[in-house]
Amino acid sequence: YNSCIMEPWDGPASIVFTDGKYIGAVLDRNGLRPSRYYITKDDRVIMGSEVGVVDVDPAEIVAKGRLQPGKMFLVDFEEGKMIPDEEIKSEFAAKRPYGEWLKNQRIELNDIDSGKDAPGLNDDNLLQRMQAFGFTAETMQFMLLPIVSEKRDPLGSMGNDAALACLSDKPRMPYDYFRQLFAQVTNPAIDSIREEVIMSLECYIGPEKNLLETTEVHAQRLRLPYPILSNEQLHALKGMDYKGWKSKVIDITFPRSEGIRGVRKTIERICIETQEAIKDGYSLAILSDRALSNDRVPLSTLLASGAVHQYLVRNALRTQIGLVLETGEAREVHHHCLLIGYGADAINPYLAFEALWKARREGLTDPEEFMDDNSLVDAYLKGVAKGMLKVMAKMGISTLHSYKGAQIFEAVGLKNDVIDLCFVGTASRVQGLNLDELAEEMLRRHALGFPSREENRLPVLPNPGEFHWRADGEKHAWNPESISALQVAARTNNFESYKQFSDHINNSTKALCALRGLMSFKSGANGGSIPIEEVEPASEIVKRFCTGAMSFGSISAEAHEGLAIALNRLGGKSNTGEGGEDPARFNPLPNGDSKRSAIKQIASGRFGVTIWYLTNADELQIKVSQGAKPGEGGELPGKKVDENIARIRHSTPGVGLISPPPHHDIYSIEDLAQLIHDLKNANRASRVSVKLVSEVGVGTIASGVTKAKADHIVIAGETGGTGASPLTSIKHAGLPWELGVAETHQTLVLNDLRSRVVLQTDGGLKTGRDVVIAALLGAEEMGFATAPLITMGCIMMRKCHLNTCPVGIATQNKELRKKFNGSPEYVVNYLFMVAEEARQIMADLGFRTINEMVGRVDALEMQEAIDHWKADGIDLSSILTPAEKPHPDVGTYCTESQDHGLEEVLDMKLLELAKPALDDGDAVNIELPIINTDRTVGTILSNEVAKAHGGDLLPEDTVKIKFTGSAGQSLGAFLAKGISIELEGDANDYVGKGLSGGKLAIYPPRSSGFTPEENIIAGNVCLYGATGGKAFFRGHAAERFCVRNSGAYAVIEGVGDHGCEYMTGGRAVILGPTGRNFAAGMSGGVAYIWDPENKFPPKCNMEMVELEKVTDNEDIQELLSLIEEHGKLTGSTVAYGILDDWENALNDFIKVMPTDYKRVLEERKKVEKELVA
């Protein structure tokens, strides 16, 4: 009933409320905030986001609880009691007959009689209509056919190097001028696949009633399970006359003879017609472009629905009618997201259906799978639904109801007149096309399908080369000429050859592939040109260069190691990417080269992130977002996971690996500050970097990241490459780095934060000109990824995601890898030539060092006389505005170090006490109190153990530490083998994060007056990314226990939602209840659940696992020994109870076994048997 009235809100949020009679709290529906409480013997309730905020005698506590996702906590002062969540909600639900009201009033699509037949395939002028609506051969090949065959948003690889829509010579769809926004740092993205349980595309549409009243008629709304309607469903809505509901069809085409003026006239007309429809009592307005013909031009549905929505909002009428679209224009996931995001309620993409039906008749679809037209419609609906959920989830939104009308986009290349008319409130920082120019594009598109002269008619769909380069197609920065020129220059180390490459790239950039192409240098801007000898040498400039983050797994070992050797020779930095790194590479080679990557990346999957990995870094980079797919995780298919990759990532060969979309320990800026603190503890000599992606508002986020004590920030552009990403993300998410760097630099200077942090950019940098522009806009360091791969042989086949790279770079196939003929020299040659070109420009401008140049936008200007009909209206003033200094002494580049406050942490005391173990490996016992401001305890000690004793660390139990009290966040993060922590008390979030062989045991104080197995002892996200070691908890943990566990063995007495999510190794023994969605995305390791009441099976996500009884002798012994150890270390009465009745208790255990993992183990056993035979 409430869904008929209002959309749900997503978190993270923990909201506390009171009216004097009650005090209560509610947690967001996804449980993204910690909320813990104690109840004492004298009837006090103490609640906070952490435990240990108030000192309480353990003997006085009768209960320790937590607020659960979507649940309420209420204290009634008059009654003097706590009211359980179910009781609160039951009381409200019983007040009125909501179920009856829904039954009587709610309208379902099936209730509406469709009457006569809906329109089907009209083959007569299908090609002309497709041409007029902007369909291309690529639309069919790369979008529509893959959507139905794969039932998901199609995948691609490498970055988007095509021209921005506002800089393209070709008429582009209005949708191409928008970029999707995404969550980074301020809230988490959601995994729409593994956490489908919280996602929904269901929506209620039609007139709404007064929000402040509660009546039966509030439930009279039309429920749609999907926002995409079939032709039959739309036909039913057109003819509906049900419970007083009627629909008004409004034509959104205009006479061709009206030309450009027709667009504004039509927008005004349809707004008035919709308003009249409300007055006349219609419940739905259907905006239709079916009247397209030789003489009638369709208004873009995006402009039409956006304008009507905004007009109705302005006139306080929007809630009085539903907006449904009958459109030949919408076909891709991005199109549907924009239409819904700008206010449409439902969409019927009739031409997309007809195009697919025609393809079936031409034999372009699988005849067995698609036997009739309806099966194609179903597959298209599923594919689009999956894609839309993913786009919503990138922003952290879980329901379509919340996404609708939320306008979560930025425009690139639209003037304010368009924004104010159709997209009010949307950022459009570089201006661009006005309404008349968009109208010109609509008329050009229409003329493709309906040319004024018959001889101009095209017999096929055009192929503009938008996705893959074509000789006469859309401009691409990487094309055969630029690739060949770069490879010749890098291999011959010839600066003249490099200049040919550089001139080609710089001219094609100037030929308007990128925003920086519209900029030119002001010669002598820094007091006149200088001799090049006075400019700092190339050998210094190259030290500022890094490679982009490409994981070993996405690219081959040969390519990955080649990049590391090259950058180490230069004194720059290579980046591991998120796949870990082989410890063998940490040692220098006999010839003095080094394969060690200076930058170790910490991404959401935490693959291979051990204390030894973190110790061997000069920079630790937290990848919050990636340019080609911000807000999304990744997936490495099982066929790419060979023995070597599995060993380095702590997983199983042949089993696929999933990276979650968010870091599960970053749901807010405070959480990011905690992770930065954790990593700084793990390696105090390393700088901590945070990688963000350019979008509107990234400057404010970067300010927060700087205050969270990051030493370094990367602003990635949207053109960055990827091993695999949905094409929707490659093409339509993220913004150019020029916008992001300028905004970030300006915001940091304005807040006097710029001197505390190094700023780097990457994403499509290729030449010295790019380097100089990046510095002038505010960056001190520059990242290169695609260009170095091209020097080593990449030919931009865009097959990375298929494991079929013909030059042996983006593949793990042994035969293909033999074709790799790259060399570190080529990368070194190329980057030195880039630096030399940069020096030439610096000399002309009058700058001696990069530091002098940082943020000097006064040395740039907008090119004059731009010969391009679209680029005329572009305004770069927001980028080229000098940063405003609050006072004259404000630094404009990094000159000071962050104060991480590590001198006073508890680990400094531990280092003194553990000195015998560090120096000589002697056993040590330590006992200390602990409080919740003692965060990341044990991590500095682990780092010192790693430095002193190498990758093998120490023998088990060498350093034994006993704490008493409430531990702060990240207790035992990256805890090294040889260190054991025992805690008598309780702990907050992230216990055992990245556990690296250490041991943890947590139990309540012996004097506690509650039953441990019914109470909470640790917070959210325990053992995230653990690679080894053991952990024992006497009590419950909150959400996401053992998320992405790779190798730890854990025993606990109850967990919250999403337990063992994305687990790839190790063991989890749960001696108590679990929350919902257990084992989602679990591809390895084993979980054992004690389930005497048989409540577990419905709570398990069965997509990747199967449930078995524990019958194998090895399993029984393993389970028995873990429970015995749990009892011994924590004194658990649950453990002892099970052991006392072992034969019977064993029958109550369920083994959760990932199917892929099981298959691989069985294949292995088979091979071993054959070898023995």
PDB file of C-alpha atoms in Angstrom, residues 252-332:
ATOM      1  CA  ILE A 252       4.854  14.014 -30.942  1.00  0.00           C
ATOM      2  CA  THR A 253       5.631  14.330 -34.663  1.00  0.00           C
ATOM      3  CA  PHE A 254       5.571  17.601 -36.614  1.00  0.00           C
ATOM      4  CA  PRO A 255       5.305  18.609 -40.297  1.00  0.00           C
ATOM      5  CA  ARG A 256       8.622  18.424 -42.165  1.00  0.00           C
ATOM      6  CA  SER A 257       7.748  21.734 -43.775  1.00  0.00           C
ATOM      7  CA  GLU A 258       8.055  23.506 -40.404  1.00  0.00           C
ATOM      8  CA  GLY A 259      11.765  22.680 -40.285  1.00  0.00           C
ATOM      9  CA  ILE A 260      13.750  23.671 -37.198  1.00  0.00           C
ATOM     10  CA  ARG A 261      10.887  25.803 -35.813  1.00  0.00           C
ATOM     11  CA  GLY A 262       8.725  22.693 -35.606  1.00  0.00           C
ATOM     12  CA  VAL A 263      10.610  21.363 -32.591  1.00  0.00           C
ATOM     13  CA  ARG A 264       9.861  24.209 -30.188  1.00  0.00           C
ATOM     14  CA  LYS A 265       6.271  24.502 -31.486  1.00  0.00           C
ATOM     15  CA  THR A 266       5.686  20.773 -30.936  1.00  0.00           C
ATOM     16  CA  ILE A 267       7.135  20.859 -27.426  1.00  0.00           C
ATOM     17  CA  GLU A 268       4.778  23.710 -26.520  1.00  0.00           C
ATOM     18  CA  ARG A 269       1.830  21.893 -28.117  1.00  0.00           C
ATOM     19  CA  ILE A 270       2.333  18.558 -26.357  1.00  0.00           C
ATOM     20  CA  CYS A 271       2.784  20.251 -22.953  1.00  0.00           C
ATOM     21  CA  ILE A 272      -0.560  22.034 -23.374  1.00  0.00           C
ATOM     22  CA  GLU A 273      -2.243  18.854 -24.675  1.00  0.00           C
ATOM     23  CA  THR A 274      -1.050  16.892 -21.623  1.00  0.00           C
ATOM     24  CA  GLN A 275      -2.363  19.619 -19.316  1.00  0.00           C
ATOM     25  CA  GLU A 276      -5.725  19.499 -21.150  1.00  0.00           C
ATOM     26  CA  ALA A 277      -5.767  15.692 -20.766  1.00  0.00           C
ATOM     27  CA  ILE A 278      -5.513  16.136 -16.973  1.00  0.00           C
ATOM     28  CA  LYS A 279      -8.403  18.619 -17.037  1.00  0.00           C
ATOM     29  CA  ASP A 280     -10.446  16.158 -19.101  1.00  0.00           C
ATOM     30  CA  GLY A 281      -9.933  13.407 -16.505  1.00  0.00           C
ATOM     31  CA  TYR A 282      -7.446  11.179 -18.336  1.00  0.00           C
ATOM     32  CA  SER A 283      -5.250   9.006 -16.122  1.00  0.00           C
ATOM     33  CA  LEU A 284      -2.490   8.300 -18.659  1.00  0.00           C
ATOM     34  CA  ALA A 285      -0.901  10.387 -21.438  1.00  0.00           C
ATOM     35  CA  ILE A 286       0.738   8.302 -24.177  1.00  0.00           C
ATOM     36  CA  LEU A 287       3.353  10.293 -26.116  1.00  0.00           C
ATOM     37  CA  SER A 288       3.591   8.590 -29.506  1.00  0.00           C
ATOM     38  CA  ASP A 289       5.831   9.010 -32.556  1.00  0.00           C
ATOM     39  CA  ARG A 290       4.103   6.296 -34.628  1.00  0.00           C
ATOM     40  CA  ALA A 291       2.851   8.975 -37.051  1.00  0.00           C
ATOM     41  CA  LEU A 292       6.374   9.248 -38.547  1.00  0.00           C
ATOM     42  CA  SER A 293       6.194   9.467 -42.357  1.00  0.00           C
ATOM     43  CA  ASN A 294       7.835  11.159 -45.306  1.00  0.00           C
ATOM     44  CA  ASP A 295       6.073  14.386 -44.311  1.00  0.00           C
ATOM     45  CA  ARG A 296       6.176  14.095 -40.527  1.00  0.00           C
ATOM     46  CA  VAL A 297       9.348  14.279 -38.430  1.00  0.00           C
ATOM     47  CA  PRO A 298       9.463  12.688 -34.946  1.00  0.00           C
ATOM     48  CA  LEU A 299      10.405  14.906 -32.024  1.00  0.00           C
ATOM     49  CA  SER A 300      13.021  13.074 -29.956  1.00  0.00           C
ATOM     50  CA  THR A 301      11.160  11.144 -27.257  1.00  0.00           C
ATOM     51  CA  LEU A 302      13.781  12.209 -24.710  1.00  0.00           C
ATOM     52  CA  LEU A 303      13.116  15.898 -25.340  1.00  0.00           C
ATOM     53  CA  ALA A 304       9.354  15.311 -25.511  1.00  0.00           C
ATOM     54  CA  SER A 305       9.004  13.384 -22.254  1.00  0.00           C
ATOM     55  CA  GLY A 306      11.566  15.575 -20.450  1.00  0.00           C
ATOM     56  CA  ALA A 307       9.761  18.768 -21.489  1.00  0.00           C
ATOM     57  CA  VAL A 308       6.288  17.469 -20.560  1.00  0.00           C
ATOM     58  CA  HIS A 309       7.548  16.133 -17.202  1.00  0.00           C
ATOM     59  CA  GLN A 310       9.212  19.463 -16.326  1.00  0.00           C
ATOM     60  CA  TYR A 311       6.193  21.481 -17.497  1.00  0.00           C
ATOM     61  CA  LEU A 312       3.850  19.428 -15.292  1.00  0.00           C
ATOM     62  CA  VAL A 313       6.239  19.691 -12.317  1.00  0.00           C
ATOM     63  CA  ARG A 314       6.415  23.479 -12.730  1.00  0.00           C
ATOM     64  CA  ASN A 315       2.622  23.643 -12.762  1.00  0.00           C
ATOM     65  CA  ALA A 316       2.207  21.220  -9.815  1.00  0.00           C
ATOM     66  CA  LEU A 317       0.363  18.717 -12.040  1.00  0.00           C
ATOM     67  CA  ARG A 318       2.863  15.855 -12.434  1.00  0.00           C
ATOM     68  CA  THR A 319       1.261  13.568  -9.840  1.00  0.00           C
ATOM     69  CA  GLN A 320      -2.099  13.772 -11.614  1.00  0.00           C
ATOM     70  CA  ILE A 321      -1.215  11.727 -14.711  1.00  0.00           C
ATOM     71  CA  GLY A 322       1.010   8.858 -15.853  1.00  0.00           C
ATOM     72  CA  LEU A 323       3.426   9.393 -18.772  1.00  0.00           C
ATOM     73  CA  VAL A 324       3.792   6.445 -21.169  1.00  0.00           C
ATOM     74  CA  LEU A 325       5.984   6.531 -24.294  1.00  0.00           C
ATOM     75  CA  GLU A 326       5.349   4.784 -27.607  1.00  0.00           C
ATOM     76  CA  THR A 327       8.704   5.296 -29.270  1.00  0.00           C
ATOM     77  CA  GLY A 328      10.703   4.148 -32.248  1.00  0.00           C
ATOM     78  CA  GLU A 329      13.779   5.838 -30.816  1.00  0.00           C
ATOM     79  CA  ALA A 330      14.552   3.948 -27.578  1.00  0.00           C
ATOM     80  CA  ARG A 331      16.436   0.698 -27.992  1.00  0.00           C
ATOM     81  CA  GLU A 332      19.546   0.605 -25.793  1.00  0.00           C
TER      82      GLU A 332
END
